[in-house]
């Protein structure tokens, strides 16, 4: 997992170009759950700032943390000037300032499970919110999805990230909601899904795959081969499913 977690910087510009941003409904969902002003936020694994700008452009004072300098360099090109940026992994953050909101966009699964939730709790105001959100970007047509899986099979059995705690995909509550429910630090755990559908050209879909860690860690020759194989079986345009699954929890008040 560590190799995959640190693989994105080599494709920072492609990440910015081909990864979709986040819808306004996501901010509304988090804000409605918080039911209190979100003045400050800490972002974990900010990447190129896809989620950073959603919150920062709505008046939240965001501190965006990211361990990869190339990703941070790209982020700084696209976010409002008032966003504070820090080069750091989640595990490098030390207790000190606390925030109304701590969130991670398609990044929490890359953090170390050791002391994850006590560390998280140390960064959130009592009564404040933790949010994690993301989801796969896949062909909506099952037949197209099957041909893509068959084309990549000689190189990769799967290209997603398995649930960190082994929760099966059919379970009602998914990770990290499952761990948050077990944590002594958090309460009122909720899960919501924001549906998204859009159309991509075949080349843009391959561009998206070029930012996915499972492909990034392949040897160069194999990566070129698998993209060629997938491109060969794609229609010129394809419908995409890109639902955003949101997990929310509230920091318990301290005694």
Tab-separated table of N, CA, C and O in Angstrom, residues 197-252:
chain	number	residue	atom	x	y	z
A	197	UNK	N	-23.241	10.916	-12.690
A	197	UNK	CA	-23.105	10.260	-13.985
A	197	UNK	C	-22.572	11.286	-14.972
A	197	UNK	O	-23.005	12.434	-14.988
A	198	UNK	N	-21.640	10.895	-15.798
A	198	UNK	CA	-21.178	11.780	-16.867
A	198	UNK	C	-20.596	10.947	-17.996
A	198	UNK	O	-20.475	9.720	-17.893
A	199	UNK	N	-20.245	11.629	-19.070
A	199	UNK	CA	-19.729	10.969	-20.261
A	199	UNK	C	-18.255	11.339	-20.444
A	199	UNK	O	-17.868	12.503	-20.261
A	200	UNK	N	-17.443	10.345	-20.779
A	200	UNK	CA	-16.032	10.566	-21.096
A	200	UNK	C	-15.731	10.006	-22.468
A	200	UNK	O	-16.330	9.015	-22.897
A	201	UNK	N	-14.764	10.620	-23.131
A	201	UNK	CA	-14.224	9.968	-24.321
A	201	UNK	C	-13.354	8.802	-23.862
A	201	UNK	O	-12.906	8.749	-22.701
A	202	UNK	N	-13.092	7.885	-24.786
A	202	UNK	CA	-12.232	6.748	-24.457
A	202	UNK	C	-10.849	7.228	-24.021
A	202	UNK	O	-10.269	6.698	-23.063
A	203	UNK	N	-10.320	8.235	-24.710
A	203	UNK	CA	-8.988	8.732	-24.363
A	203	UNK	C	-8.964	9.368	-22.978
A	203	UNK	O	-7.996	9.207	-22.225
A	204	UNK	N	-10.039	10.086	-22.611
A	204	UNK	CA	-10.083	10.686	-21.280
A	204	UNK	C	-10.247	9.620	-20.194
A	204	UNK	O	-9.737	9.786	-19.076
A	205	UNK	N	-10.947	8.545	-20.511
A	205	UNK	CA	-11.044	7.453	-19.537
A	205	UNK	C	-9.667	6.820	-19.309
A	205	UNK	O	-9.287	6.537	-18.164
A	206	UNK	N	-8.915	6.620	-20.381
A	206	UNK	CA	-7.546	6.111	-20.229
A	206	UNK	C	-6.710	7.120	-19.437
A	206	UNK	O	-5.888	6.743	-18.594
A	207	UNK	N	-6.936	8.422	-19.689
A	207	UNK	CA	-6.252	9.444	-18.910
A	207	UNK	C	-6.552	9.313	-17.428
A	207	UNK	O	-5.656	9.431	-16.585
A	208	UNK	N	-7.809	9.047	-17.112
A	208	UNK	CA	-8.161	8.823	-15.707
A	208	UNK	C	-7.424	7.612	-15.149
A	208	UNK	O	-6.852	7.675	-14.043
A	209	UNK	N	-7.422	6.504	-15.892
A	209	UNK	CA	-6.731	5.307	-15.407
A	209	UNK	C	-5.242	5.570	-15.184
A	209	UNK	O	-4.622	4.946	-14.307
A	210	UNK	N	-4.684	6.496	-15.943
A	210	UNK	CA	-3.257	6.800	-15.782
A	210	UNK	C	-2.953	7.456	-14.443
A	210	UNK	O	-1.788	7.600	-14.073
A	211	UNK	N	-4.001	7.863	-13.691
A	211	UNK	CA	-3.813	8.462	-12.370
A	211	UNK	C	-4.172	7.494	-11.241
A	211	UNK	O	-4.161	7.888	-10.074
A	212	UNK	N	-4.515	6.253	-11.584
A	212	UNK	CA	-4.925	5.266	-10.587
A	212	UNK	C	-3.701	4.489	-10.112
A	212	UNK	O	-2.912	3.985	-10.920
A	213	UNK	N	-3.545	4.376	-8.806
A	213	UNK	CA	-2.300	3.849	-8.237
A	213	UNK	C	-1.979	2.438	-8.687
A	213	UNK	O	-0.801	2.085	-8.851
A	214	UNK	N	-2.992	1.607	-8.892
A	214	UNK	CA	-2.730	0.218	-9.303
A	214	UNK	C	-1.959	0.166	-10.617
A	214	UNK	O	-1.132	-0.732	-10.836
A	215	UNK	N	-2.226	1.128	-11.505
A	215	UNK	CA	-1.511	1.190	-12.780
A	215	UNK	C	-0.171	1.904	-12.623
A	215	UNK	O	0.810	1.555	-13.283
A	216	UNK	N	-0.123	2.902	-11.758
A	216	UNK	CA	1.093	3.685	-11.601
A	216	UNK	C	2.267	2.850	-11.094
A	216	UNK	O	3.419	3.149	-11.408
A	217	UNK	N	1.989	1.822	-10.312
A	217	UNK	CA	3.084	1.021	-9.762
A	217	UNK	C	3.505	-0.116	-10.684
A	217	UNK	O	4.454	-0.842	-10.377
A	218	UNK	N	2.834	-0.286	-11.828
A	218	UNK	CA	3.265	-1.278	-12.803
A	218	UNK	C	4.550	-0.817	-13.486
A	218	UNK	O	4.787	0.381	-13.634
A	219	UNK	N	5.382	-1.747	-13.952
A	219	UNK	CA	6.517	-1.357	-14.789
A	219	UNK	C	6.020	-0.603	-16.023
A	219	UNK	O	4.915	-0.865	-16.523
A	220	UNK	N	6.826	0.313	-16.533
A	220	UNK	CA	6.396	1.176	-17.631
A	220	UNK	C	5.854	0.387	-18.819
A	220	UNK	O	4.809	0.738	-19.386
A	221	UNK	N	6.551	-0.662	-19.204
A	221	UNK	CA	6.134	-1.430	-20.385
A	221	UNK	C	4.780	-2.087	-20.161
A	221	UNK	O	3.925	-2.095	-21.059
A	222	UNK	N	4.563	-2.631	-18.976
A	222	UNK	CA	3.281	-3.274	-18.679
A	222	UNK	C	2.160	-2.244	-18.635
A	222	UNK	O	1.039	-2.506	-19.085
A	223	UNK	N	2.457	-1.071	-18.074
A	223	UNK	CA	1.434	-0.031	-17.998
A	223	UNK	C	1.006	0.392	-19.401
A	223	UNK	O	-0.185	0.544	-19.686
A	224	UNK	N	1.960	0.569	-20.301
A	224	UNK	CA	1.621	0.926	-21.683
A	224	UNK	C	0.806	-0.177	-22.352
A	224	UNK	O	-0.149	0.101	-23.086
A	225	UNK	N	1.148	-1.421	-22.073
A	225	UNK	CA	0.428	-2.549	-22.674
A	225	UNK	C	-1.015	-2.613	-22.194
A	225	UNK	O	-1.946	-2.812	-22.982
A	226	UNK	N	-1.214	-2.469	-20.886
A	226	UNK	CA	-2.567	-2.598	-20.361
A	226	UNK	C	-3.448	-1.454	-20.850
A	226	UNK	O	-4.621	-1.661	-21.201
A	227	UNK	N	-2.895	-0.256	-20.933
A	227	UNK	CA	-3.694	0.856	-21.459
A	227	UNK	C	-4.041	0.633	-22.925
A	227	UNK	O	-5.155	0.936	-23.365
A	228	UNK	N	-3.104	0.084	-23.678
A	228	UNK	CA	-3.371	-0.209	-25.087
A	228	UNK	C	-4.471	-1.255	-25.227
A	228	UNK	O	-5.375	-1.123	-26.066
A	229	UNK	N	-4.419	-2.280	-24.386
A	229	UNK	CA	-5.424	-3.339	-24.425
A	229	UNK	C	-6.810	-2.797	-24.060
A	229	UNK	O	-7.813	-3.131	-24.705
A	230	UNK	N	-6.873	-1.964	-23.037
A	230	UNK	CA	-8.156	-1.409	-22.612
A	230	UNK	C	-8.696	-0.450	-23.674
A	230	UNK	O	-9.885	-0.499	-24.020
A	231	UNK	N	-7.819	0.401	-24.194
A	231	UNK	CA	-8.267	1.364	-25.205
A	231	UNK	C	-8.864	0.651	-26.413
A	231	UNK	O	-9.836	1.116	-27.021
A	232	UNK	N	-8.319	-0.500	-26.750
A	232	UNK	CA	-8.770	-1.241	-27.926
A	232	UNK	C	-10.223	-1.707	-27.789
A	232	UNK	O	-10.933	-1.840	-28.787
A	233	UNK	N	-10.675	-1.966	-26.570
A	233	UNK	CA	-12.021	-2.529	-26.382
A	233	UNK	C	-13.054	-1.467	-26.013
A	233	UNK	O	-14.237	-1.790	-25.870
A	234	UNK	N	-12.641	-0.217	-25.877
A	234	UNK	CA	-13.573	0.826	-25.456
A	234	UNK	C	-14.338	1.407	-26.638
A	234	UNK	O	-13.780	1.568	-27.726
A	235	UNK	N	-15.592	1.788	-26.417
A	235	UNK	CA	-16.288	2.625	-27.401
A	235	UNK	C	-15.657	4.014	-27.394
A	235	UNK	O	-14.926	4.369	-26.465
A	236	UNK	N	-15.953	4.818	-28.400
A	236	UNK	CA	-15.332	6.138	-28.484
A	236	UNK	C	-15.767	7.060	-27.350
A	236	UNK	O	-15.015	7.923	-26.912
A	237	UNK	N	-16.990	6.884	-26.863
A	237	UNK	CA	-17.447	7.588	-25.666
A	237	UNK	C	-18.124	6.577	-24.754
A	237	UNK	O	-18.689	5.581	-25.228
A	238	UNK	N	-18.059	6.815	-23.466
A	238	UNK	CA	-18.689	5.889	-22.528
A	238	UNK	C	-19.300	6.648	-21.363
A	238	UNK	O	-18.792	7.688	-20.934
A	239	UNK	N	-20.422	6.114	-20.888
A	239	UNK	CA	-21.076	6.655	-19.710
A	239	UNK	C	-20.331	6.166	-18.469
A	239	UNK	O	-19.929	5.013	-18.386
A	240	UNK	N	-20.191	7.066	-17.523
A	240	UNK	CA	-19.402	6.785	-16.332
A	240	UNK	C	-20.268	6.914	-15.081
A	240	UNK	O	-21.087	7.837	-14.967
A	241	UNK	N	-20.088	5.991	-14.143
A	241	UNK	CA	-20.654	6.087	-12.802
A	241	UNK	C	-19.553	6.555	-11.865
A	241	UNK	O	-18.475	5.947	-11.827
A	242	UNK	N	-19.822	7.628	-11.141
A	242	UNK	CA	-18.809	8.170	-10.230
A	242	UNK	C	-19.472	8.652	-8.943
A	242	UNK	O	-19.305	9.793	-8.515
A	243	UNK	N	-20.240	7.763	-8.311
A	243	UNK	CA	-20.931	8.130	-7.068
A	243	UNK	C	-19.916	8.461	-5.971
A	243	UNK	O	-18.849	7.838	-5.879
A	244	UNK	N	-20.262	9.435	-5.153
A	244	UNK	CA	-19.424	9.833	-4.025
A	244	UNK	C	-20.071	9.308	-2.747
A	244	UNK	O	-21.192	9.701	-2.400
A	245	UNK	N	-19.398	8.406	-2.072
A	245	UNK	CA	-19.870	7.913	-0.782
A	245	UNK	C	-19.240	8.759	0.318
A	245	UNK	O	-18.025	8.936	0.367
A	246	UNK	N	-20.091	9.293	1.178
A	246	UNK	CA	-19.665	10.223	2.225
A	246	UNK	C	-19.860	9.563	3.585
A	246	UNK	O	-20.943	9.034	3.873
A	247	UNK	N	-18.828	9.608	4.413
A	247	UNK	CA	-18.942	9.155	5.804
A	247	UNK	C	-18.702	10.353	6.717
A	247	UNK	O	-17.755	11.123	6.512
A	248	UNK	N	-19.577	10.481	7.695
A	248	UNK	CA	-19.536	11.607	8.620
A	248	UNK	C	-19.601	11.100	10.052
A	248	UNK	O	-20.293	10.112	10.344
A	249	UNK	N	-18.882	11.766	10.932
A	249	UNK	CA	-18.938	11.433	12.355
A	249	UNK	C	-18.629	12.684	13.158
A	249	UNK	O	-18.013	13.633	12.660
A	250	UNK	N	-19.088	12.675	14.401
A	250	UNK	CA	-18.915	13.840	15.263
A	250	UNK	C	-17.977	13.497	16.419
A	250	UNK	O	-18.113	12.433	17.039
A	251	UNK	N	-17.065	14.390	16.669
A	251	UNK	CA	-16.117	14.211	17.780
A	251	UNK	C	-16.866	14.318	19.097
A	251	UNK	O	-17.605	15.288	19.342
A	252	UNK	N	-16.724	13.305	19.932
A	252	UNK	CA	-17.392	13.325	21.227
A	252	UNK	C	-16.851	14.484	22.078
A	252	UNK	O	-15.676	14.844	21.994
